[in-house]
CSV table of C-alpha atoms in Angstrom, one decimal:
chain,number,residue,atom,x,y,z
A,6,MET,CA,77.9,124.9,110.0
A,7,SER,CA,75.4,122.7,108.2
A,8,SER,CA,73.3,120.7,110.7
A,9,THR,CA,70.5,119.9,108.3
A,10,TYR,CA,69.9,116.8,106.2
A,11,GLY,CA,67.1,115.8,103.7
A,12,THR,CA,65.0,117.3,100.9
A,13,LEU,CA,61.4,116.6,101.8
A,14,PHE,CA,61.8,114.6,105.1
A,15,LYS,CA,64.3,117.0,106.6
A,16,ILE,CA,66.0,117.1,110.0
A,17,SER,CA,68.1,119.7,111.8
A,18,THR,CA,69.9,118.7,114.9
A,19,PHE,CA,71.2,121.1,117.6
A,20,GLY,CA,73.1,121.0,120.9
A,21,GLU,CA,76.5,120.1,122.3
A,22,SER,CA,77.8,117.2,124.4
A,23,HIS,CA,78.0,119.2,127.6
A,24,GLY,CA,75.3,121.8,126.9
A,25,PRO,CA,71.8,121.7,128.6
A,26,ALA,CA,70.3,119.5,125.9
A,27,ILE,CA,70.6,118.1,122.4
A,28,GLY,CA,67.7,117.9,120.0
A,29,VAL,CA,66.2,117.7,116.5
A,30,VAL,CA,63.6,119.4,114.4
A,31,ILE,CA,61.9,117.2,111.9
A,32,ASP,CA,60.2,119.0,109.0
A,33,GLY,CA,58.1,117.3,106.3
A,34,CYS,CA,56.8,114.3,108.2
A,35,PRO,CA,53.3,113.7,106.9
A,36,ALA,CA,50.3,114.4,109.1
A,37,GLY,CA,48.4,111.5,110.8
A,38,LEU,CA,51.3,109.2,111.5
A,39,LEU,CA,50.9,107.4,114.8
A,40,PHE,CA,53.6,108.8,117.1
A,41,ASP,CA,54.7,105.7,119.0
A,42,THR,CA,56.6,107.2,122.0
A,43,ASP,CA,57.5,103.8,123.4
A,44,PHE,CA,59.2,102.8,120.1
A,45,ILE,CA,61.1,106.0,119.8
A,46,GLN,CA,62.4,105.6,123.4
A,47,HIS,CA,63.3,102.0,122.7
A,48,GLU,CA,65.5,103.2,119.8
A,49,LEU,CA,67.2,105.8,122.0
A,50,ASP,CA,67.8,103.1,124.7
A,51,ARG,CA,69.6,101.0,122.1
A,52,ARG,CA,72.1,103.9,121.5
A,53,LYS,CA,72.4,105.3,125.0
A,54,PRO,CA,75.7,105.0,127.0
A,55,GLY,CA,76.3,102.8,130.0
A,56,GLN,CA,74.8,99.6,128.5
A,57,SER,CA,77.7,97.3,129.5
A,58,ARG,CA,81.3,97.5,130.6
A,59,ILE,CA,82.5,97.7,126.9
A,60,THR,CA,80.7,101.0,126.4
A,61,THR,CA,81.2,104.5,127.9
A,62,GLN,CA,80.1,104.7,131.5
A,63,ARG,CA,78.5,108.1,131.1
A,64,ARG,CA,75.0,107.7,132.6
A,65,GLU,CA,72.3,109.4,130.5
A,66,ALA,CA,68.7,108.3,130.5
A,67,ASP,CA,68.3,109.8,127.0
A,68,GLU,CA,64.6,110.4,127.7
A,69,PHE,CA,63.1,112.6,125.0
A,70,GLU,CA,60.5,115.4,125.2
A,71,VAL,CA,58.2,116.5,122.5
A,72,LEU,CA,57.9,120.2,122.1
A,73,SER,CA,55.8,120.5,118.9
A,74,GLY,CA,54.2,118.8,116.0
A,75,VAL,CA,52.3,116.0,117.8
A,76,PHE,CA,48.7,116.2,119.1
A,77,GLU,CA,46.7,113.4,120.5
A,78,GLY,CA,49.3,110.8,119.6
A,79,ARG,CA,49.6,111.7,115.9
A,80,THR,CA,51.8,113.9,113.8
A,81,GLN,CA,50.3,117.2,112.6
A,82,GLY,CA,52.3,117.8,109.4
A,83,THR,CA,54.0,120.6,111.2
A,84,PRO,CA,57.7,120.7,112.4
A,85,ILE,CA,58.3,118.1,115.1
A,86,ALA,CA,60.7,119.3,117.8
A,87,LEU,CA,62.3,116.8,120.2
A,88,ILE,CA,64.9,117.4,122.9
A,89,ILE,CA,67.0,115.1,125.1
A,90,ARG,CA,68.4,116.8,128.2
A,91,ASN,CA,72.0,116.1,129.2
A,92,THR,CA,72.1,115.1,132.8
A,93,ASP,CA,75.6,113.5,133.4
A,94,GLN,CA,78.2,115.9,132.1
A,95,ARG,CA,81.6,115.9,133.7
A,96,SER,CA,83.1,119.0,132.0
A,97,LYS,CA,86.0,119.0,134.5
A,98,ASP,CA,87.3,115.9,132.8
A,99,TYR,CA,88.2,118.0,129.8
A,100,GLY,CA,89.8,121.0,131.4
A,101,HIS,CA,93.3,119.7,130.7
A,102,ILE,CA,92.7,119.8,126.9
A,103,ALA,CA,91.2,123.3,126.7
A,104,GLU,CA,94.4,124.4,124.8
A,105,GLN,CA,95.6,121.0,123.5
A,106,PHE,CA,94.8,119.3,120.3
A,107,ARG,CA,93.9,115.6,120.8
A,108,PRO,CA,95.3,113.3,118.1
A,109,SER,CA,92.7,112.3,115.4
A,110,HIS,CA,90.0,114.5,117.0
A,111,ALA,CA,88.2,117.6,115.5
A,112,ASP,CA,90.0,119.9,118.0
A,113,TYR,CA,92.6,121.4,115.6
A,114,THR,CA,90.2,121.7,112.6
A,115,TYR,CA,87.4,123.3,114.6
A,116,GLU,CA,89.8,125.7,116.2
A,117,THR,CA,91.3,126.7,112.9
A,118,LYS,CA,88.0,126.9,111.0
A,119,TYR,CA,85.9,128.8,113.6
A,120,GLY,CA,88.5,130.4,115.8
A,121,SER,CA,87.1,128.8,118.9
A,122,ARG,CA,85.8,125.4,120.1
A,123,ASP,CA,83.8,123.8,122.9
A,124,TYR,CA,86.4,121.5,124.3
A,125,ARG,CA,84.0,119.8,126.8
A,126,GLY,CA,83.5,116.4,125.3
A,127,GLY,CA,84.2,117.7,121.8
A,128,GLY,CA,81.1,120.0,121.9
A,129,ARG,CA,79.3,119.8,118.6
A,130,SER,CA,81.7,117.3,117.2
A,131,SER,CA,80.8,114.7,119.9
A,132,ALA,CA,79.0,111.6,119.0
A,133,ARG,CA,76.5,112.6,121.6
A,134,GLU,CA,74.8,114.5,118.7
A,135,THR,CA,73.8,111.2,117.2
A,136,ALA,CA,71.1,110.6,119.9
A,137,ALA,CA,69.1,113.3,118.1
A,138,ARG,CA,69.6,111.5,114.8
A,139,VAL,CA,68.3,108.2,116.4
A,140,ALA,CA,65.2,110.0,117.7
A,141,ALA,CA,64.5,111.4,114.2
A,142,GLY,CA,65.3,108.1,112.6
A,143,ALA,CA,62.8,106.4,114.8
A,144,VAL,CA,60.1,108.7,113.4
A,145,ALA,CA,61.3,107.8,109.9
A,146,LYS,CA,61.1,104.1,110.8
A,147,LEU,CA,57.5,104.6,111.8
A,148,LEU,CA,56.7,106.1,108.4
A,149,LEU,CA,58.6,103.4,106.6
A,150,THR,CA,57.0,100.5,108.5
A,151,GLN,CA,53.7,101.6,107.0
A,152,GLN,CA,55.2,101.0,103.6
A,153,GLY,CA,56.5,97.5,104.6
A,154,VAL,CA,60.1,98.6,104.9
A,155,GLN,CA,62.3,97.1,107.6
A,156,ILE,CA,65.9,98.0,108.5
A,157,GLN,CA,68.2,95.7,110.5
A,158,ALA,CA,71.9,96.5,111.2
A,159,TYR,CA,74.4,94.3,113.1
A,160,VAL,CA,78.1,94.1,114.0
A,161,SER,CA,80.0,92.0,111.5
A,162,GLN,CA,83.5,92.8,112.5
A,163,VAL,CA,85.6,94.0,115.5
A,164,GLY,CA,89.2,94.5,114.8
A,165,THR,CA,90.4,91.3,113.0
A,166,LEU,CA,87.4,89.2,114.2
A,167,LYS,CA,85.0,88.8,111.3
A,168,LEU,CA,81.6,87.3,110.8
A,169,GLU,CA,82.1,85.5,107.5
A,170,LYS,CA,78.5,84.3,106.9
A,171,PRO,CA,76.3,86.3,104.6
A,172,TYR,CA,73.3,87.9,106.2
A,173,SER,CA,70.9,85.5,104.4
A,174,GLU,CA,72.4,82.7,106.6
A,175,LEU,CA,71.9,84.6,109.9
A,176,ASN,CA,69.1,85.1,112.3
A,177,LEU,CA,69.5,88.9,112.5
A,178,ALA,CA,67.1,89.1,115.4
A,179,LEU,CA,69.8,87.6,117.6
A,180,ALA,CA,71.9,90.7,117.3
A,181,GLU,CA,69.9,92.4,120.0
A,182,GLU,CA,70.5,89.6,122.4
A,183,ASN,CA,74.1,90.4,123.3
A,184,ALA,CA,76.1,93.5,124.2
A,185,VAL,CA,78.1,93.5,120.9
A,186,ARG,CA,75.0,93.3,118.7
A,187,CYS,CA,76.5,90.5,116.6
A,188,PRO,CA,73.9,87.9,115.4
A,189,ASP,CA,76.3,84.9,115.9
A,190,PRO,CA,76.4,84.2,119.7
A,191,GLU,CA,79.8,82.4,119.6
A,192,ILE,CA,81.6,85.2,117.6
A,193,ALA,CA,79.8,87.8,119.6
A,194,GLU,CA,81.4,86.4,122.8
A,195,GLN,CA,84.8,86.5,121.2
A,196,MET,CA,84.2,90.1,120.1
A,197,PHE,CA,83.1,91.1,123.6
A,198,GLN,CA,86.3,89.6,125.1
A,199,TYR,CA,88.4,91.3,122.5
A,200,ILE,CA,86.8,94.7,123.2
A,201,ASP,CA,87.1,94.2,126.9
A,202,GLU,CA,90.7,93.3,126.8
A,203,THR,CA,91.4,96.3,124.6
A,204,ARG,CA,89.6,98.5,127.2
A,205,LYS,CA,91.8,97.1,130.0
A,206,GLN,CA,94.9,98.1,127.9
A,207,GLY,CA,93.6,101.7,127.8
A,208,ASP,CA,93.3,101.3,124.0
A,209,SER,CA,90.5,101.2,121.4
A,210,ILE,CA,89.5,99.1,118.4
A,211,GLY,CA,87.4,99.7,115.3
A,212,GLY,CA,84.9,97.6,113.5
A,213,VAL,CA,82.2,97.2,110.8
A,214,VAL,CA,78.4,97.5,110.9
A,215,ASP,CA,76.4,95.7,108.2
A,216,CYS,CA,72.9,96.8,107.3
A,217,VAL,CA,70.0,95.1,105.5
A,218,VAL,CA,66.9,96.8,104.2
A,219,THR,CA,63.9,94.8,103.1
A,220,GLY,CA,60.6,95.8,101.5
A,221,VAL,CA,61.8,98.8,99.5
A,222,PRO,CA,59.9,98.7,96.2
A,223,VAL,CA,61.3,99.5,92.8
A,224,GLY,CA,61.8,103.2,92.0
A,225,TRP,CA,63.2,104.9,95.1
A,226,GLY,CA,66.2,107.1,94.4
A,227,GLU,CA,67.3,109.7,91.9
A,228,PRO,CA,69.3,108.8,88.7
A,229,VAL,CA,72.1,111.4,88.7
A,230,PHE,CA,73.6,113.2,91.7
A,231,ASP,CA,71.1,112.0,94.4
A,232,LYS,CA,71.5,108.3,93.7
A,233,LEU,CA,70.1,106.2,96.5
A,234,HIS,CA,73.5,104.6,97.2
A,235,ALA,CA,75.2,108.0,97.1
A,236,GLU,CA,72.7,109.4,99.7
A,237,LEU,CA,73.2,106.3,101.9
A,238,GLY,CA,77.0,106.8,101.6
A,239,LYS,CA,76.7,110.5,102.5
A,240,ALA,CA,74.5,109.6,105.5
A,241,MET,CA,76.8,106.9,106.8
A,242,LEU,CA,80.0,109.0,106.3
A,243,SER,CA,78.4,111.8,108.3
A,244,ILE,CA,78.4,109.5,111.4
A,245,ASN,CA,81.2,110.1,113.8
A,246,ALA,CA,84.2,107.8,113.4
A,247,VAL,CA,83.1,106.4,110.0
A,248,LYS,CA,85.9,105.8,107.6
A,249,GLY,CA,84.4,103.7,104.8
A,250,PHE,CA,81.2,102.7,103.1
A,251,GLU,CA,80.4,100.0,100.5
A,252,TYR,CA,77.1,98.6,99.2
A,253,GLY,CA,76.4,95.4,97.3
A,254,SER,CA,79.6,93.7,96.2
A,255,GLY,CA,81.5,96.8,97.2
A,256,PHE,CA,85.3,96.7,96.8
A,257,ALA,CA,85.2,92.9,96.3
A,258,GLY,CA,83.3,93.5,93.1
A,259,ALA,CA,86.5,95.1,91.6
A,260,GLU,CA,88.0,91.6,91.6
A,261,LEU,CA,85.2,90.1,89.5
A,262,LYS,CA,84.6,89.9,85.8
A,263,GLY,CA,81.3,91.2,84.3
A,264,SER,CA,80.2,87.7,83.7
A,265,GLN,CA,80.5,86.9,87.4
A,266,HIS,CA,79.2,90.2,88.7
A,267,ASN,CA,76.1,90.9,86.5
A,268,ASP,CA,72.7,90.2,88.2
A,269,GLU,CA,70.6,88.4,85.6
A,270,PHE,CA,66.9,89.0,85.6
A,271,TYR,CA,64.0,86.5,85.7
A,272,THR,CA,60.3,86.6,86.3
A,273,ASP,CA,59.1,84.8,89.4
A,274,GLU,CA,55.9,82.8,89.9
A,275,THR,CA,54.0,86.0,90.9
A,276,GLY,CA,55.1,87.8,87.7
A,277,ARG,CA,57.5,90.0,89.5
A,278,VAL,CA,60.9,90.8,87.8
A,279,ARG,CA,63.7,89.7,90.1
A,280,THR,CA,67.5,89.2,89.9
A,281,LYS,CA,69.1,85.8,90.3
A,282,THR,CA,71.9,87.3,92.4
A,283,ASN,CA,72.2,90.6,94.2
A,284,GLN,CA,75.7,92.0,93.6
A,285,SER,CA,74.0,95.3,93.0
A,286,GLY,CA,72.9,95.5,96.6
A,287,GLY,CA,69.3,96.3,95.7
A,288,ILE,CA,70.2,99.4,93.8
A,289,GLN,CA,70.8,99.9,90.0
A,290,GLY,CA,71.3,103.2,88.3
A,291,GLY,CA,70.9,104.9,91.7
A,292,ILE,CA,67.3,103.5,92.0
A,293,SER,CA,66.1,100.7,94.1
A,294,ASN,CA,65.3,97.5,92.1
A,295,GLY,CA,63.1,95.7,94.7
A,296,GLU,CA,65.8,93.4,96.0
A,297,ASP,CA,67.3,93.6,99.5
A,298,ILE,CA,69.4,96.7,100.0
A,299,TYR,CA,72.6,95.9,101.9
A,300,PHE,CA,75.7,97.9,102.8
A,301,ARG,CA,78.6,98.0,105.2
A,302,THR,CA,80.0,100.9,107.2
A,303,ALA,CA,83.5,100.9,108.7
A,304,PHE,CA,84.3,102.6,111.9
A,305,LYS,CA,87.8,103.6,113.1
A,306,PRO,CA,89.1,103.0,116.6
A,307,VAL,CA,87.9,105.7,119.1
A,308,ALA,CA,90.4,108.5,119.0
A,309,THR,CA,90.5,109.0,122.8
A,310,ILE,CA,92.6,106.3,124.5
A,311,MET,CA,93.7,106.1,128.1
A,312,GLN,CA,97.4,106.4,127.1
A,313,ASN,CA,99.7,109.4,126.8
A,314,GLN,CA,100.1,110.7,123.2
A,315,ASP,CA,102.3,113.4,121.7
A,316,SER,CA,100.6,116.5,120.2
A,317,VAL,CA,100.8,120.3,120.2
A,318,ASP,CA,98.8,123.1,121.9
A,319,VAL,CA,97.0,126.1,120.4
A,320,ASN,CA,100.4,127.9,120.2
A,321,GLY,CA,102.0,125.0,118.3
A,322,GLN,CA,104.1,123.9,121.2
A,323,PRO,CA,104.7,120.2,122.0
A,324,VAL,CA,102.5,118.7,124.7
A,325,THR,CA,101.6,115.3,126.0
A,326,VAL,CA,97.9,114.6,125.9
A,327,SER,CA,96.6,112.4,128.6
A,328,GLY,CA,93.4,110.4,128.0
A,329,LYS,CA,90.7,111.2,130.5
A,330,GLY,CA,86.9,111.0,130.6
A,331,ARG,CA,84.5,108.3,129.7
A,332,HIS,CA,84.7,106.8,126.3
A,333,ASP,CA,83.7,103.7,124.3
A,334,PRO,CA,86.7,101.3,123.6
A,335,CYS,CA,84.8,100.3,120.5
A,336,VAL,CA,81.9,102.3,119.0
A,337,VAL,CA,80.3,99.6,116.8
A,338,PRO,CA,77.8,98.1,119.3
A,339,ARG,CA,76.2,101.5,120.0
A,340,ALA,CA,76.6,102.5,116.3
A,341,VAL,CA,74.1,99.9,115.1
A,342,PRO,CA,71.0,102.0,115.9
A,343,ILE,CA,72.7,105.1,114.5
A,344,VAL,CA,73.3,103.3,111.2
A,345,GLU,CA,69.7,102.2,111.1
A,346,ALA,CA,68.5,105.7,111.9
A,347,MET,CA,70.5,107.3,109.1
A,348,ALA,CA,69.3,104.7,106.6
A,349,ALA,CA,65.7,105.4,107.7
A,350,LEU,CA,66.1,109.1,107.2
A,351,VAL,CA,67.5,108.6,103.7
A,352,LEU,CA,64.7,106.1,102.8
A,353,ALA,CA,61.9,108.2,104.2
A,354,ASP,CA,63.1,111.2,102.2
A,355,MET,CA,63.4,109.0,99.0
A,356,TYR,CA,59.9,107.6,99.7
A,357,LEU,CA,58.4,111.1,99.8
A,358,ARG,CA,60.4,112.3,96.8
A,359,ASN,CA,59.2,109.3,94.8
A,360,LYS,CA,55.6,110.1,95.7
A,361,VAL,CA,56.0,113.6,94.4
A,362,ALA,CA,57.6,112.3,91.1
A,363,GLN,CA,54.6,110.1,90.5
A,364,VAL,CA,52.0,112.9,90.8
């Protein structure tokens, strides 16, 4: 089971939803980086459960502990090990599905592939694992900030409710001022009510998270198999519940002609080569071109719903699965920091790979 991502800035996550702890080992982080514990905790707080009535009511402080790799507030260039202890497990909530396969979950595939599975909250397949990614992503953000790179994600869609304005017309800082993390307060309130009503019905709803990255210079990314957009796509699709990824013009670009889609070059007043438009999403030929990088990530409705569903058990016999436990009716509000974290991990890795290529 691969639990490692990255080439030079590499992470390995470990732990299960209802085990003693989850955690991450970061290998390849340069020495001397100021290790801002308050910032890392802030990022974890953005992802943690129990933030509002439209998120799971599992109560986890998600406070992290540093086991290695940091001394006197700075990274040492050695592996950084972080753990987050689980404190609010209710494993009894999952006893009824010990031998049942929940629809659209990883139960059946894990059982078939490995011959056993941890049914308590989904074990390793639980989105609880993403807390470790957010912790590692926060360290990557600290590294990227030194390079002038900023990452901002936000909720652009919940179900059929869509934020139609492009990111350039939005104050993205407003995304952190409401429970949905949508930068348009009016639409955010509509989304909140939509999610809450879905929750009351014992159902779930999907959505979309947009992400904008500024400050990436020209040259990050590899030209063939490790294209920057390919790595971003892999990173996003590795997040629980993600069903789609597009960058730049995305699927809408398929409706355009080349004369409409091409990003024409010009030289600005500083002598920098720019593009008049940004259908490329800041990436051309798999390499950053200096413009804003932007992409969208689609999340499916949460698979666990508080309604009875037909399924089968480990013996292939028909059963009725009853939804129990504590689950998000919509994952996108808490997915925003996860999307940012995975983008940061990709970009930190590409930054270091580009440095090596220039030596």
